[in-house]
Amino acid sequence: MGAPAASSLSNAFMTRLVKKPFPGMALAVLGVMLVGGVFSRPLQPASVIVALGLVALTVLIQRAMARHLADEVVDGGDHLLVRSDGIEEKVMLRDVAAVRRGFGNNPERLILTLRRPGRLGDTIAFIPKGIRWFPYVEHPLAYELRTRAQLLRLHT
């Protein structure tokens, strides 16, 4: 049932995309809208104000959605090695209180709630490896991590 030692659980490529180029691409599209609004004739001040508001809202949403994503999560058997923004933390699986799927996120995310907060806080969110075509049921990795955490709590 346990995963092999030192196997990566997170999709590092998708995490880099979500954290780096996706926010920039969204801002580029909104920037084009802003420039189009400024250079339209006659000048529409409302369109410039709306575009500036959308740029600010997009920046806030993108930061909130991607800020908490771990860069990498590696399975070490009875623990997870989590790397995020230069911080590396060893999280014991028995300290995982809950494993849930982030609802409404694309790509899909798994969120681990910890019994005790560590250097990365009391939750660890990451994009799991693989593509699921039917994301409306529980992620198999969420089930596996939850089961392993429960077994470790019972036997330690």
PDB file of C-alpha atoms in Angstrom:
ATOM      1  CA  MET A   1       0.000   0.000   0.000  1.00  0.00           C
ATOM      2  CA  GLY A   2       2.867   2.411   0.749  1.00  0.00           C
ATOM      3  CA  ALA A   3       4.622   4.254  -2.002  1.00  0.00           C
ATOM      4  CA  PRO A   4       8.258   3.507  -2.730  1.00  0.00           C
ATOM      5  CA  ALA A   5      10.782   5.597  -0.858  1.00  0.00           C
ATOM      6  CA  ALA A   6      11.606   9.006  -2.324  1.00  0.00           C
ATOM      7  CA  SER A   7       8.984   9.038  -5.076  1.00  0.00           C
ATOM      8  CA  SER A   8       7.666  12.411  -6.171  1.00  0.00           C
ATOM      9  CA  LEU A   9       3.939  12.939  -5.631  1.00  0.00           C
ATOM     10  CA  SER A  10       3.685  16.417  -7.103  1.00  0.00           C
ATOM     11  CA  ASN A  11       3.675  17.594 -10.675  1.00  0.00           C
ATOM     12  CA  ALA A  12       6.583  20.053 -10.616  1.00  0.00           C
ATOM     13  CA  PHE A  13       6.064  21.107 -14.255  1.00  0.00           C
ATOM     14  CA  MET A  14       2.421  22.137 -13.738  1.00  0.00           C
ATOM     15  CA  THR A  15       3.297  23.866 -10.468  1.00  0.00           C
ATOM     16  CA  ARG A  16       5.920  25.998 -12.250  1.00  0.00           C
ATOM     17  CA  LEU A  17       3.389  26.871 -14.965  1.00  0.00           C
ATOM     18  CA  VAL A  18       0.722  27.886 -12.462  1.00  0.00           C
ATOM     19  CA  LYS A  19       3.155  29.947 -10.385  1.00  0.00           C
ATOM     20  CA  LYS A  20       5.135  31.685 -13.157  1.00  0.00           C
ATOM     21  CA  PRO A  21       3.826  32.048 -16.763  1.00  0.00           C
ATOM     22  CA  PHE A  22       0.049  31.732 -16.224  1.00  0.00           C
ATOM     23  CA  PRO A  23      -0.255  34.911 -14.125  1.00  0.00           C
ATOM     24  CA  GLY A  24       1.915  36.783 -16.624  1.00  0.00           C
ATOM     25  CA  MET A  25      -0.185  35.598 -19.570  1.00  0.00           C
ATOM     26  CA  ALA A  26      -3.391  36.721 -17.858  1.00  0.00           C
ATOM     27  CA  LEU A  27      -1.886  40.123 -17.174  1.00  0.00           C
ATOM     28  CA  ALA A  28      -0.706  40.393 -20.797  1.00  0.00           C
ATOM     29  CA  VAL A  29      -4.240  39.804 -22.066  1.00  0.00           C
ATOM     30  CA  LEU A  30      -5.626  42.392 -19.693  1.00  0.00           C
ATOM     31  CA  GLY A  31      -2.818  44.773 -20.677  1.00  0.00           C
ATOM     32  CA  VAL A  32      -3.852  44.475 -24.322  1.00  0.00           C
ATOM     33  CA  MET A  33      -7.424  45.275 -23.269  1.00  0.00           C
ATOM     34  CA  LEU A  34      -6.154  48.315 -21.385  1.00  0.00           C
ATOM     35  CA  VAL A  35      -4.104  49.584 -24.324  1.00  0.00           C
ATOM     36  CA  GLY A  36      -7.063  49.001 -26.632  1.00  0.00           C
ATOM     37  CA  GLY A  37      -9.256  51.033 -24.299  1.00  0.00           C
ATOM     38  CA  VAL A  38      -6.767  53.902 -24.111  1.00  0.00           C
ATOM     39  CA  PHE A  39      -6.302  54.155 -27.875  1.00  0.00           C
ATOM     40  CA  SER A  40      -9.931  53.738 -28.888  1.00  0.00           C
ATOM     41  CA  ARG A  41     -11.624  56.757 -30.364  1.00  0.00           C
ATOM     42  CA  PRO A  42     -13.464  58.399 -28.758  1.00  0.00           C
ATOM     43  CA  LEU A  43     -11.643  57.696 -25.485  1.00  0.00           C
ATOM     44  CA  GLN A  44     -13.789  55.643 -23.134  1.00  0.00           C
ATOM     45  CA  PRO A  45     -12.626  56.379 -19.559  1.00  0.00           C
ATOM     46  CA  ALA A  46     -14.941  53.705 -18.208  1.00  0.00           C
ATOM     47  CA  SER A  47     -13.207  50.987 -20.232  1.00  0.00           C
ATOM     48  CA  VAL A  48      -9.790  52.095 -18.912  1.00  0.00           C
ATOM     49  CA  ILE A  49     -11.062  52.054 -15.327  1.00  0.00           C
ATOM     50  CA  VAL A  50     -12.651  48.617 -15.794  1.00  0.00           C
ATOM     51  CA  ALA A  51      -9.457  47.226 -17.357  1.00  0.00           C
ATOM     52  CA  LEU A  52      -7.322  48.593 -14.506  1.00  0.00           C
ATOM     53  CA  GLY A  53      -9.742  47.076 -12.005  1.00  0.00           C
ATOM     54  CA  LEU A  54      -9.564  43.728 -13.801  1.00  0.00           C
ATOM     55  CA  VAL A  55      -5.762  43.811 -13.790  1.00  0.00           C
ATOM     56  CA  ALA A  56      -5.725  44.467 -10.027  1.00  0.00           C
ATOM     57  CA  LEU A  57      -8.329  41.750  -9.387  1.00  0.00           C
ATOM     58  CA  THR A  58      -6.437  39.253 -11.552  1.00  0.00           C
ATOM     59  CA  VAL A  59      -3.191  39.910  -9.691  1.00  0.00           C
ATOM     60  CA  LEU A  60      -4.913  39.338  -6.344  1.00  0.00           C
ATOM     61  CA  ILE A  61      -6.654  36.139  -7.477  1.00  0.00           C
ATOM     62  CA  GLN A  62      -3.540  34.683  -9.111  1.00  0.00           C
ATOM     63  CA  ARG A  63      -1.444  35.353  -6.018  1.00  0.00           C
ATOM     64  CA  ALA A  64      -4.062  33.840  -3.729  1.00  0.00           C
ATOM     65  CA  MET A  65      -4.455  30.720  -5.889  1.00  0.00           C
ATOM     66  CA  ALA A  66      -0.761  29.977  -6.504  1.00  0.00           C
ATOM     67  CA  ARG A  67       0.957  31.366  -3.429  1.00  0.00           C
ATOM     68  CA  HIS A  68       0.354  28.340  -1.215  1.00  0.00           C
ATOM     69  CA  LEU A  69       1.313  25.677  -3.749  1.00  0.00           C
ATOM     70  CA  ALA A  70       4.283  23.544  -2.757  1.00  0.00           C
ATOM     71  CA  ASP A  71       6.962  23.340  -5.435  1.00  0.00           C
ATOM     72  CA  GLU A  72       7.605  19.656  -4.793  1.00  0.00           C
ATOM     73  CA  VAL A  73       6.264  16.904  -2.528  1.00  0.00           C
ATOM     74  CA  VAL A  74       8.342  13.738  -2.219  1.00  0.00           C
ATOM     75  CA  ASP A  75       7.038  10.582  -0.534  1.00  0.00           C
ATOM     76  CA  GLY A  76       9.515   9.162   1.948  1.00  0.00           C
ATOM     77  CA  GLY A  77       7.367   6.319   3.284  1.00  0.00           C
ATOM     78  CA  ASP A  78       6.370   7.523   6.761  1.00  0.00           C
ATOM     79  CA  HIS A  79       6.948  11.186   5.889  1.00  0.00           C
ATOM     80  CA  LEU A  80       6.634  13.691   3.071  1.00  0.00           C
ATOM     81  CA  LEU A  81       9.466  15.995   2.097  1.00  0.00           C
ATOM     82  CA  VAL A  82       7.887  19.299   1.048  1.00  0.00           C
ATOM     83  CA  ARG A  83       9.756  22.067  -0.781  1.00  0.00           C
ATOM     84  CA  SER A  84       8.198  25.468  -1.257  1.00  0.00           C
ATOM     85  CA  ASP A  85       9.873  28.782  -2.098  1.00  0.00           C
ATOM     86  CA  GLY A  86      13.280  27.634  -0.880  1.00  0.00           C
ATOM     87  CA  ILE A  87      11.974  26.127   2.374  1.00  0.00           C
ATOM     88  CA  GLU A  88      12.273  22.374   2.820  1.00  0.00           C
ATOM     89  CA  GLU A  89      10.263  20.656   5.538  1.00  0.00           C
ATOM     90  CA  LYS A  90       9.825  17.042   6.591  1.00  0.00           C
ATOM     91  CA  VAL A  91       6.157  16.382   7.383  1.00  0.00           C
ATOM     92  CA  MET A  92       5.402  13.150   9.209  1.00  0.00           C
ATOM     93  CA  LEU A  93       2.401  11.397   7.663  1.00  0.00           C
ATOM     94  CA  ARG A  94       0.967  10.669  11.119  1.00  0.00           C
ATOM     95  CA  ASP A  95       0.683  14.465  11.573  1.00  0.00           C
ATOM     96  CA  VAL A  96      -1.639  14.794   8.573  1.00  0.00           C
ATOM     97  CA  ALA A  97      -5.145  15.368   9.954  1.00  0.00           C
ATOM     98  CA  ALA A  98      -7.039  15.540   6.662  1.00  0.00           C
ATOM     99  CA  VAL A  99      -6.476  15.145   2.939  1.00  0.00           C
ATOM    100  CA  ARG A 100      -8.910  16.836   0.598  1.00  0.00           C
ATOM    101  CA  ARG A 101      -9.183  17.939  -2.987  1.00  0.00           C
ATOM    102  CA  GLY A 102      -9.175  21.649  -3.761  1.00  0.00           C
ATOM    103  CA  PHE A 103     -12.601  22.217  -5.289  1.00  0.00           C
ATOM    104  CA  GLY A 104     -12.836  24.292  -8.457  1.00  0.00           C
ATOM    105  CA  ASN A 105      -9.117  24.407  -9.155  1.00  0.00           C
ATOM    106  CA  ASN A 106      -7.668  23.528 -12.500  1.00  0.00           C
ATOM    107  CA  PRO A 107      -5.252  21.809 -12.452  1.00  0.00           C
ATOM    108  CA  GLU A 108      -6.516  19.726  -9.547  1.00  0.00           C
ATOM    109  CA  ARG A 109      -4.879  20.228  -6.150  1.00  0.00           C
ATOM    110  CA  LEU A 110      -4.598  18.131  -3.033  1.00  0.00           C
ATOM    111  CA  ILE A 111      -4.631  19.929   0.293  1.00  0.00           C
ATOM    112  CA  LEU A 112      -3.150  18.347   3.402  1.00  0.00           C
ATOM    113  CA  THR A 113      -4.252  19.770   6.750  1.00  0.00           C
ATOM    114  CA  LEU A 114      -1.661  19.233   9.460  1.00  0.00           C
ATOM    115  CA  ARG A 115      -2.279  18.602  13.166  1.00  0.00           C
ATOM    116  CA  ARG A 116       0.612  20.930  14.061  1.00  0.00           C
ATOM    117  CA  PRO A 117       1.679  23.848  11.898  1.00  0.00           C
ATOM    118  CA  GLY A 118       5.230  23.716  10.607  1.00  0.00           C
ATOM    119  CA  ARG A 119       7.429  26.239   8.839  1.00  0.00           C
ATOM    120  CA  LEU A 120       5.110  26.060   5.806  1.00  0.00           C
ATOM    121  CA  GLY A 121       1.945  26.587   7.874  1.00  0.00           C
ATOM    122  CA  ASP A 122      -0.893  24.263   8.799  1.00  0.00           C
ATOM    123  CA  THR A 123      -1.830  23.293   5.225  1.00  0.00           C
ATOM    124  CA  ILE A 124       0.201  21.925   2.328  1.00  0.00           C
ATOM    125  CA  ALA A 125      -1.301  22.239  -1.158  1.00  0.00           C
ATOM    126  CA  PHE A 126       0.193  20.656  -4.264  1.00  0.00           C
ATOM    127  CA  ILE A 127      -0.698  19.581  -7.797  1.00  0.00           C
ATOM    128  CA  PRO A 128      -0.542  15.765  -7.920  1.00  0.00           C
ATOM    129  CA  LYS A 129       1.071  13.894 -10.786  1.00  0.00           C
ATOM    130  CA  GLY A 130      -1.049  12.567 -13.624  1.00  0.00           C
ATOM    131  CA  ILE A 131      -4.138  13.729 -15.450  1.00  0.00           C
ATOM    132  CA  ARG A 132      -7.577  12.630 -14.335  1.00  0.00           C
ATOM    133  CA  TRP A 133     -10.385  12.687 -16.870  1.00  0.00           C
ATOM    134  CA  PHE A 134     -13.151  12.396 -14.274  1.00  0.00           C
ATOM    135  CA  PRO A 135     -12.192  14.694 -11.397  1.00  0.00           C
ATOM    136  CA  TYR A 136     -15.556  14.457  -9.589  1.00  0.00           C
ATOM    137  CA  VAL A 137     -14.562  11.514  -7.433  1.00  0.00           C
ATOM    138  CA  GLU A 138     -11.912  11.294  -4.763  1.00  0.00           C
ATOM    139  CA  HIS A 139      -8.352  11.393  -6.020  1.00  0.00           C
ATOM    140  CA  PRO A 140      -6.643   7.998  -5.512  1.00  0.00           C
ATOM    141  CA  LEU A 141      -3.585   9.689  -4.002  1.00  0.00           C
ATOM    142  CA  ALA A 142      -5.802  11.469  -1.446  1.00  0.00           C
ATOM    143  CA  TYR A 143      -7.273   8.124  -0.410  1.00  0.00           C
ATOM    144  CA  GLU A 144      -3.820   6.518  -0.193  1.00  0.00           C
ATOM    145  CA  LEU A 145      -2.293   9.330   1.881  1.00  0.00           C
ATOM    146  CA  ARG A 146      -5.306   9.461   4.227  1.00  0.00           C
ATOM    147  CA  THR A 147      -5.203   5.685   4.739  1.00  0.00           C
ATOM    148  CA  ARG A 148      -1.448   5.638   5.360  1.00  0.00           C
ATOM    149  CA  ALA A 149      -1.718   8.552   7.818  1.00  0.00           C
ATOM    150  CA  GLN A 150      -4.476   6.770   9.751  1.00  0.00           C
ATOM    151  CA  LEU A 151      -2.467   3.540   9.889  1.00  0.00           C
ATOM    152  CA  LEU A 152       0.624   5.373  11.111  1.00  0.00           C
ATOM    153  CA  ARG A 153      -1.384   7.122  13.853  1.00  0.00           C
ATOM    154  CA  LEU A 154      -2.809   3.786  14.988  1.00  0.00           C
ATOM    155  CA  HIS A 155       0.559   2.016  15.099  1.00  0.00           C
ATOM    156  CA  THR A 156       2.731   4.765  16.589  1.00  0.00           C
TER     157      THR A 156
END
